[in-house]
Every structure is written in C-alpha cells, then in structure tokens.
PDB file of C-alpha atoms in Angstrom:
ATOM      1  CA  UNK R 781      -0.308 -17.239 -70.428  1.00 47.00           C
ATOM      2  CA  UNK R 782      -0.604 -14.030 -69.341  1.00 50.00           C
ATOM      3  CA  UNK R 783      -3.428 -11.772 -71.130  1.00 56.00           C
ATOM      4  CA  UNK R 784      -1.844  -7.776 -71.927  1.00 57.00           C
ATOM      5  CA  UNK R 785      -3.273  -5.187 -70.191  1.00 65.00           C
ATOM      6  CA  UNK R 786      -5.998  -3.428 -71.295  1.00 71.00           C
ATOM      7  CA  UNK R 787      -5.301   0.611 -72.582  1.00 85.00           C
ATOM      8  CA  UNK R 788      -7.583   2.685 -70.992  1.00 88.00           C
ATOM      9  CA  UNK R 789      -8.578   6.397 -71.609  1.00 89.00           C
ATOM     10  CA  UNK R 790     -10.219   8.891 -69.650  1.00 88.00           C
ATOM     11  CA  UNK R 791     -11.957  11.679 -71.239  1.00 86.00           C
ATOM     12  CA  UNK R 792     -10.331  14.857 -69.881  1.00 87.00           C
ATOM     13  CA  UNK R 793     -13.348  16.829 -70.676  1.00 86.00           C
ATOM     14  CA  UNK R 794     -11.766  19.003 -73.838  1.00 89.00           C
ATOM     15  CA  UNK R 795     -13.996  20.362 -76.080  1.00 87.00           C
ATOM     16  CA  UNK R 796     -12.301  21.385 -79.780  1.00 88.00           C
ATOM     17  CA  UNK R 797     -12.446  25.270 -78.684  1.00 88.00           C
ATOM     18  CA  UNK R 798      -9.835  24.345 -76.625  1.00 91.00           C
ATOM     19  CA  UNK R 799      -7.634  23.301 -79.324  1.00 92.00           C
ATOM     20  CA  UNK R 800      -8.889  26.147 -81.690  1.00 91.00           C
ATOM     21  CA  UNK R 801      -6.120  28.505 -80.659  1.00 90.00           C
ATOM     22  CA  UNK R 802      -3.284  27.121 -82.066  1.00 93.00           C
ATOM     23  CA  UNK R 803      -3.948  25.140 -85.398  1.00 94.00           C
ATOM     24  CA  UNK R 804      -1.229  23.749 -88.425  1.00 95.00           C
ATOM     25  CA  UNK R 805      -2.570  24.855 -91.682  1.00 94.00           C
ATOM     26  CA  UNK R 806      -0.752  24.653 -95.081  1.00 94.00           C
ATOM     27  CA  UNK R 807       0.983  27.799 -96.231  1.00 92.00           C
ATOM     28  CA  UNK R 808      -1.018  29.632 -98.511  1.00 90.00           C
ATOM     29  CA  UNK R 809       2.838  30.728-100.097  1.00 90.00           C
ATOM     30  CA  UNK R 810       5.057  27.492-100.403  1.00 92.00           C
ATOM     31  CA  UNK R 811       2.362  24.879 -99.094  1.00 91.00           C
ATOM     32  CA  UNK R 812       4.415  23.755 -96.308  1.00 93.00           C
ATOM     33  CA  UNK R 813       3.210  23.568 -92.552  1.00 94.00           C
ATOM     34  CA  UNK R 814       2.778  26.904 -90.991  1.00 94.00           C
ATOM     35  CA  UNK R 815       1.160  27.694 -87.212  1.00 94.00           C
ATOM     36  CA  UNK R 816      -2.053  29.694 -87.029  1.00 92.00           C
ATOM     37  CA  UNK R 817      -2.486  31.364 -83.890  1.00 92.00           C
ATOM     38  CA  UNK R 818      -5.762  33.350 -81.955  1.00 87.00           C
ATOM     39  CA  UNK R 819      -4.629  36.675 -80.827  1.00 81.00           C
ATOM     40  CA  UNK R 820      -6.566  39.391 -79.914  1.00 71.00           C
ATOM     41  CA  UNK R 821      -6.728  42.859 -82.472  1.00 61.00           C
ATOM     42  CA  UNK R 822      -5.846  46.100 -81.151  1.00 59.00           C
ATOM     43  CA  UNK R 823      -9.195  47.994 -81.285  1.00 57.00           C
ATOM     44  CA  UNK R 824     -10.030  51.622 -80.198  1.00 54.00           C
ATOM     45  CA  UNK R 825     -13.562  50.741 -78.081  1.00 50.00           C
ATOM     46  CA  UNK R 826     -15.754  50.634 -81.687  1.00 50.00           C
ATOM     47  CA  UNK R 827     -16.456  48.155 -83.634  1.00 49.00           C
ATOM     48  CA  UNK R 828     -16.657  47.755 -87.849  1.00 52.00           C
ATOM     49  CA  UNK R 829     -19.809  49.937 -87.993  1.00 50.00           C
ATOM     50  CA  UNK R 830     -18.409  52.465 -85.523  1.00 48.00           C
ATOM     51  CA  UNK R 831     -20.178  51.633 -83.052  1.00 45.00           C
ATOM     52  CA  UNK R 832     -19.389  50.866 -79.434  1.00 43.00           C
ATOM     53  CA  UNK R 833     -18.944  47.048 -79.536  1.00 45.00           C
ATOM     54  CA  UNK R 834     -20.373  45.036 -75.883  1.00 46.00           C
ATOM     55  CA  UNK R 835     -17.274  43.134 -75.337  1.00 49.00           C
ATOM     56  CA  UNK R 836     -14.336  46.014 -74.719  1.00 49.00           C
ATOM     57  CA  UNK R 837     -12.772  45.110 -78.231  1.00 51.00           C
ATOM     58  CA  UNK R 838     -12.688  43.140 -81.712  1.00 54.00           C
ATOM     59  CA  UNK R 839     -12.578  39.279 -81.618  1.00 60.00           C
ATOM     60  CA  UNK R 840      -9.471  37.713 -81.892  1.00 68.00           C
ATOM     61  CA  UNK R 841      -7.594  37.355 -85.104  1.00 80.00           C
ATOM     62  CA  UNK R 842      -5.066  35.131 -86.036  1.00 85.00           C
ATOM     63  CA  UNK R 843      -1.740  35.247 -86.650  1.00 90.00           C
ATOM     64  CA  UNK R 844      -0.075  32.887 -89.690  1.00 91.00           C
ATOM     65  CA  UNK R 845       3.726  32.158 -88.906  1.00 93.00           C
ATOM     66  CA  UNK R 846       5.298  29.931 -92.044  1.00 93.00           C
ATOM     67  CA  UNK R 847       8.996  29.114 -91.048  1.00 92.00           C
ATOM     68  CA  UNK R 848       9.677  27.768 -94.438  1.00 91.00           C
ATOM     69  CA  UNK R 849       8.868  30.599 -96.526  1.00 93.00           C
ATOM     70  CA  UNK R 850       8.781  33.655 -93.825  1.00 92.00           C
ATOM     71  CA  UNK R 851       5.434  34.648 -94.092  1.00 91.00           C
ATOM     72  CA  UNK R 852       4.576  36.269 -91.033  1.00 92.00           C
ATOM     73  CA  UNK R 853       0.750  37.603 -91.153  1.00 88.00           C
ATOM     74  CA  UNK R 854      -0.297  40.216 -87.891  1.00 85.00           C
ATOM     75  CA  UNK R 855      -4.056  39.586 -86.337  1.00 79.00           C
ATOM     76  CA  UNK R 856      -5.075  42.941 -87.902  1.00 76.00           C
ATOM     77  CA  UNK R 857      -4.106  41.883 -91.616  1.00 79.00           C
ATOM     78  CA  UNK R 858      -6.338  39.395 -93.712  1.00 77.00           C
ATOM     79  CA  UNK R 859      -5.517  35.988 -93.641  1.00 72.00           C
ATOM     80  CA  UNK R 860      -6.419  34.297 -96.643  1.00 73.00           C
ATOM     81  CA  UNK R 861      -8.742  30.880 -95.806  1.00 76.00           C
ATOM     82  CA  UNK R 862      -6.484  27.666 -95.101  1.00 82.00           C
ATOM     83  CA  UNK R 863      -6.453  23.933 -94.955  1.00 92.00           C
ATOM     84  CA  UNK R 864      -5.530  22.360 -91.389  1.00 94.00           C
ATOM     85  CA  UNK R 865      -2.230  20.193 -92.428  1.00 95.00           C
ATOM     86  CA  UNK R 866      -3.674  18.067 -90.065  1.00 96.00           C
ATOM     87  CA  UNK R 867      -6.164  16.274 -92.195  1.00 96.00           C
ATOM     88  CA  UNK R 868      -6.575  13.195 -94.196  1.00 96.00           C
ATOM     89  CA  UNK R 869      -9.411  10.908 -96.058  1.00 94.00           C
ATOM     90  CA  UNK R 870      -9.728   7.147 -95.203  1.00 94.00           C
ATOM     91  CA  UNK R 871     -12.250   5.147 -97.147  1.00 93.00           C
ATOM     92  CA  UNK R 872     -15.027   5.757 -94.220  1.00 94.00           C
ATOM     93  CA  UNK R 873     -14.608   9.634 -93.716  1.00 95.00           C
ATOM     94  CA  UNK R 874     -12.029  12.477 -93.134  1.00 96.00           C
ATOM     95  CA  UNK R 875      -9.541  12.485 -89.900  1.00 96.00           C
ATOM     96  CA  UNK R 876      -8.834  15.948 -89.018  1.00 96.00           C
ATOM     97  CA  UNK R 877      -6.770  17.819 -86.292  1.00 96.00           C
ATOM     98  CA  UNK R 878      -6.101  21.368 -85.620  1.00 96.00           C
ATOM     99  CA  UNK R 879      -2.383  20.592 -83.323  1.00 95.00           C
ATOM    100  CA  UNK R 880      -0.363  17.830 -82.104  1.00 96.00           C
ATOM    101  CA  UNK R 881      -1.929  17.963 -78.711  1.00 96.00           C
ATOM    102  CA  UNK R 882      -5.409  17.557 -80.498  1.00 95.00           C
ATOM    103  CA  UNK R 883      -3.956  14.614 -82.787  1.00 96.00           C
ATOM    104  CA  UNK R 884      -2.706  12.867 -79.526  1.00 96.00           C
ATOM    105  CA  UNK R 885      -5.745  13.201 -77.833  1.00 95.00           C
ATOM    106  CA  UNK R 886      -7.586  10.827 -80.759  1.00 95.00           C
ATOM    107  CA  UNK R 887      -5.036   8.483 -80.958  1.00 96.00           C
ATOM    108  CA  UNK R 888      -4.472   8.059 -76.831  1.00 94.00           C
ATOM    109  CA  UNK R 889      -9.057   7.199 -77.567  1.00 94.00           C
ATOM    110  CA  UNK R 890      -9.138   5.491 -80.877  1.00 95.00           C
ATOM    111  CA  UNK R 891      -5.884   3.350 -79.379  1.00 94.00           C
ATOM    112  CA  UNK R 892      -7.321   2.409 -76.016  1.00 93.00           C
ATOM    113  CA  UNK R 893      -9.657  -0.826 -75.096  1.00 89.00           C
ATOM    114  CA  UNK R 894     -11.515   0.480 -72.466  1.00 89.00           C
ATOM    115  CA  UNK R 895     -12.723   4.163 -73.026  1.00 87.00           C
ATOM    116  CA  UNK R 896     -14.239   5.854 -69.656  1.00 85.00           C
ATOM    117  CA  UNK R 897     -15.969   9.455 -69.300  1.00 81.00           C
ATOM    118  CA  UNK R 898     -16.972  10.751 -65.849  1.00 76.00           C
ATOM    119  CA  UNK R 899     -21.085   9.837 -65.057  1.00 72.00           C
ATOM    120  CA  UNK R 900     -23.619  11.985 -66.478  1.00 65.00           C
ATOM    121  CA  UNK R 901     -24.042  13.527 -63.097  1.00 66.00           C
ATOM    122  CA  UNK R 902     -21.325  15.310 -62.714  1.00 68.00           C
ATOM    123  CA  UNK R 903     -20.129  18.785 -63.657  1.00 71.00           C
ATOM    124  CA  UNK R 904     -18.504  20.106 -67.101  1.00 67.00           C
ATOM    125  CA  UNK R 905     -19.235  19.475 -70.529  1.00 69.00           C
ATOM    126  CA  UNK R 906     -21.055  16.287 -71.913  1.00 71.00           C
ATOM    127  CA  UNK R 907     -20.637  16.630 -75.370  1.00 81.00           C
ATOM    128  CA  UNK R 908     -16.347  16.520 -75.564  1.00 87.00           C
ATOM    129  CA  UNK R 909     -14.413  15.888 -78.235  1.00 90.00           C
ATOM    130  CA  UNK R 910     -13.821  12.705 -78.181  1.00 89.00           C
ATOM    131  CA  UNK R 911     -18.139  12.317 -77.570  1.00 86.00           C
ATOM    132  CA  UNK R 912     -18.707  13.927 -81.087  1.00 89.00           C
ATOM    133  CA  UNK R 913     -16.288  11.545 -82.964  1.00 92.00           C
ATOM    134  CA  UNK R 914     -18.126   9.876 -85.341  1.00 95.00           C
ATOM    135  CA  UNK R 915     -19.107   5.804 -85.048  1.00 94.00           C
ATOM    136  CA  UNK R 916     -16.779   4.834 -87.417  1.00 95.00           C
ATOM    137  CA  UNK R 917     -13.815   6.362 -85.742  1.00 95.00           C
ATOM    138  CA  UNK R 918     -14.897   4.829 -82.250  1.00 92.00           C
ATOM    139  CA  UNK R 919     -15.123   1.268 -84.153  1.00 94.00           C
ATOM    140  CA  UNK R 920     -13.148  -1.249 -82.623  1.00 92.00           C
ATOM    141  CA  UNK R 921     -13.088  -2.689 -86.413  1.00 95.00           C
ATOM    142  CA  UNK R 922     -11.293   0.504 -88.279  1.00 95.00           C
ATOM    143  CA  UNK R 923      -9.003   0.785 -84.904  1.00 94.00           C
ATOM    144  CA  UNK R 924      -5.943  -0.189 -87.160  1.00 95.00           C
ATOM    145  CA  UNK R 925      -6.612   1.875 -90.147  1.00 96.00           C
ATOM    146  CA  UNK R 926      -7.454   4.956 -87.815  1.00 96.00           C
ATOM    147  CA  UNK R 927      -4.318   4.755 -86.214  1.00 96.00           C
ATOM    148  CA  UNK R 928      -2.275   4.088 -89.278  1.00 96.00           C
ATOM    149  CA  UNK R 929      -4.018   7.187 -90.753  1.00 97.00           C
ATOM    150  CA  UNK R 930      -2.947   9.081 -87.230  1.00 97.00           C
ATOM    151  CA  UNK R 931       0.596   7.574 -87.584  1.00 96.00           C
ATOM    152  CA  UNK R 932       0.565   9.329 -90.826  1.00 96.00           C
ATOM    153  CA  UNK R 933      -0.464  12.212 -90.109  1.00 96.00           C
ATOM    154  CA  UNK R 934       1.794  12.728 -86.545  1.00 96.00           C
ATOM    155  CA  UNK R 935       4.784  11.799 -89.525  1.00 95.00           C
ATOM    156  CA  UNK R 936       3.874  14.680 -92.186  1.00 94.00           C
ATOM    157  CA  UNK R 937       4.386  17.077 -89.421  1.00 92.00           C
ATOM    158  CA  UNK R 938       7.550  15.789 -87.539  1.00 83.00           C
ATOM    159  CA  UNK R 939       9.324  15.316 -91.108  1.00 81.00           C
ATOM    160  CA  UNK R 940       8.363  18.642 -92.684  1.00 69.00           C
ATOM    161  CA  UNK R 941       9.981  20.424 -90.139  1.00 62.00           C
TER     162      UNK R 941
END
C-alpha cells in the first residue's frame, strides 16, 4: 500500500492589507455581489479641516461596482457601510474573506497536512494571515467542515455571477 502524499503549504507572508484593496460585498441596491475597490480621491493639497494634510492627499476611497443592478459609486461619493459576500457562520465561529484570492489562500492552509512558515529569524512579517487564524480554524478536527464552509462560499460567488 502506498500512503498519499502529504499537502503542504507555505506561508507566502500576506498580511490581510494585502487583500484589503479589492473586497466582494453585497449590494446595498439588489443584494447581489458587487466589487469594492481602494482608489485614491482627487484632493487639492488640504485636507477636511483645510488644512495642509502630511501625506500629499486624502486616503483612498473606494469605489462600489454592482454589475447586477448598475450601481457604480466614485471614491469621492459616500459609500454606504457593507457586508463582505464573502462570509459565513459555522457552529465554532464566522469564516470571512474579502476576494477569491484571499478565500484560496485559507483553503490551500486549512486543506494542507503539513503547514510550514519561514523561521523566526528571518525577514518580513510574523504575524500573517494565515498566523492570526483562529485555533479552531487551524484544527485538524473541523478541517472538513471548514472546507465545506469554503466550498460554499467559493460557490455563492461563481453562481451569482
């Protein structure tokens, strides 16, 4: 008998900023998927109060693109709060992602036997993604119903578009 091979996963060293700039939120119109995006606002050197701002211009704002509906929201308008699509309850927490990229990234960990990180010595970020999932997500116990939950999830997006 011949045992399977063993998945393994490297932590590429992604924190969530990195996935922060392009998130899947619900539609604040017609509920369906839309695509929130970080883009920067066209500023004139001040900042709210008038003053000169530090950084050369306004933080970035986000753009909401719903191709269901139309809605089509510029960095400089308000963007009413929404809910990451991305997102769903199992009995021992909440699974959340802001993009498919992020959503592959926790399956390609939760999925995998053998879970490596580069040694403490090294340059870059210690605290990754992956690092700060919670104990119950890294469980090789709720492995199945993680995934099935990330299966799910992966689904609502391919078939709603």
């Amino acid at each position: 008998m011949s045992a399977s091979p063993v998945r393994r996963f490297h932590d590429p060293g992604l924190t969530a900023h990195h996935f922060a700039g392009s998130q899947l939120v619900r539609c604040p119109r017609c509920a369906r998927v839309a695509h929130r995006t970080r883009q920067p606002v066209p500023h004139d050197g001040h900042d709210d109060d008038g003053r000169l701002d530090g950084h050369g211009g306004r933080p970035p704002g986000f753009r909401l693109v719903c191709r269901s509906c139309g809605l089509n929201r510029a960095p400089s308008e308000p963007v009413p709060v929404t809910v990451l699509w991305l997102s769903a309850r199992t009995r021992h927490g909440t699974i959340w992602a802001y993009n498919l990229e992020h959503l592959d990234l926790l399956r390609r960990f939760v999925a995998a036997g053998l879970r490596e990180r580069d040694p403490w010595y090294t340059h870059g970020p210690k605290m990754t993604s992956v690092g700060r999932l919670p104990a119950w997500m890294k469980a090789a116990r709720n492995r199945a119903e993680v995934l099935r939950v990330i299966d799910r999830m992966r689904a609502s997006v391919v078939n709603s578009r």
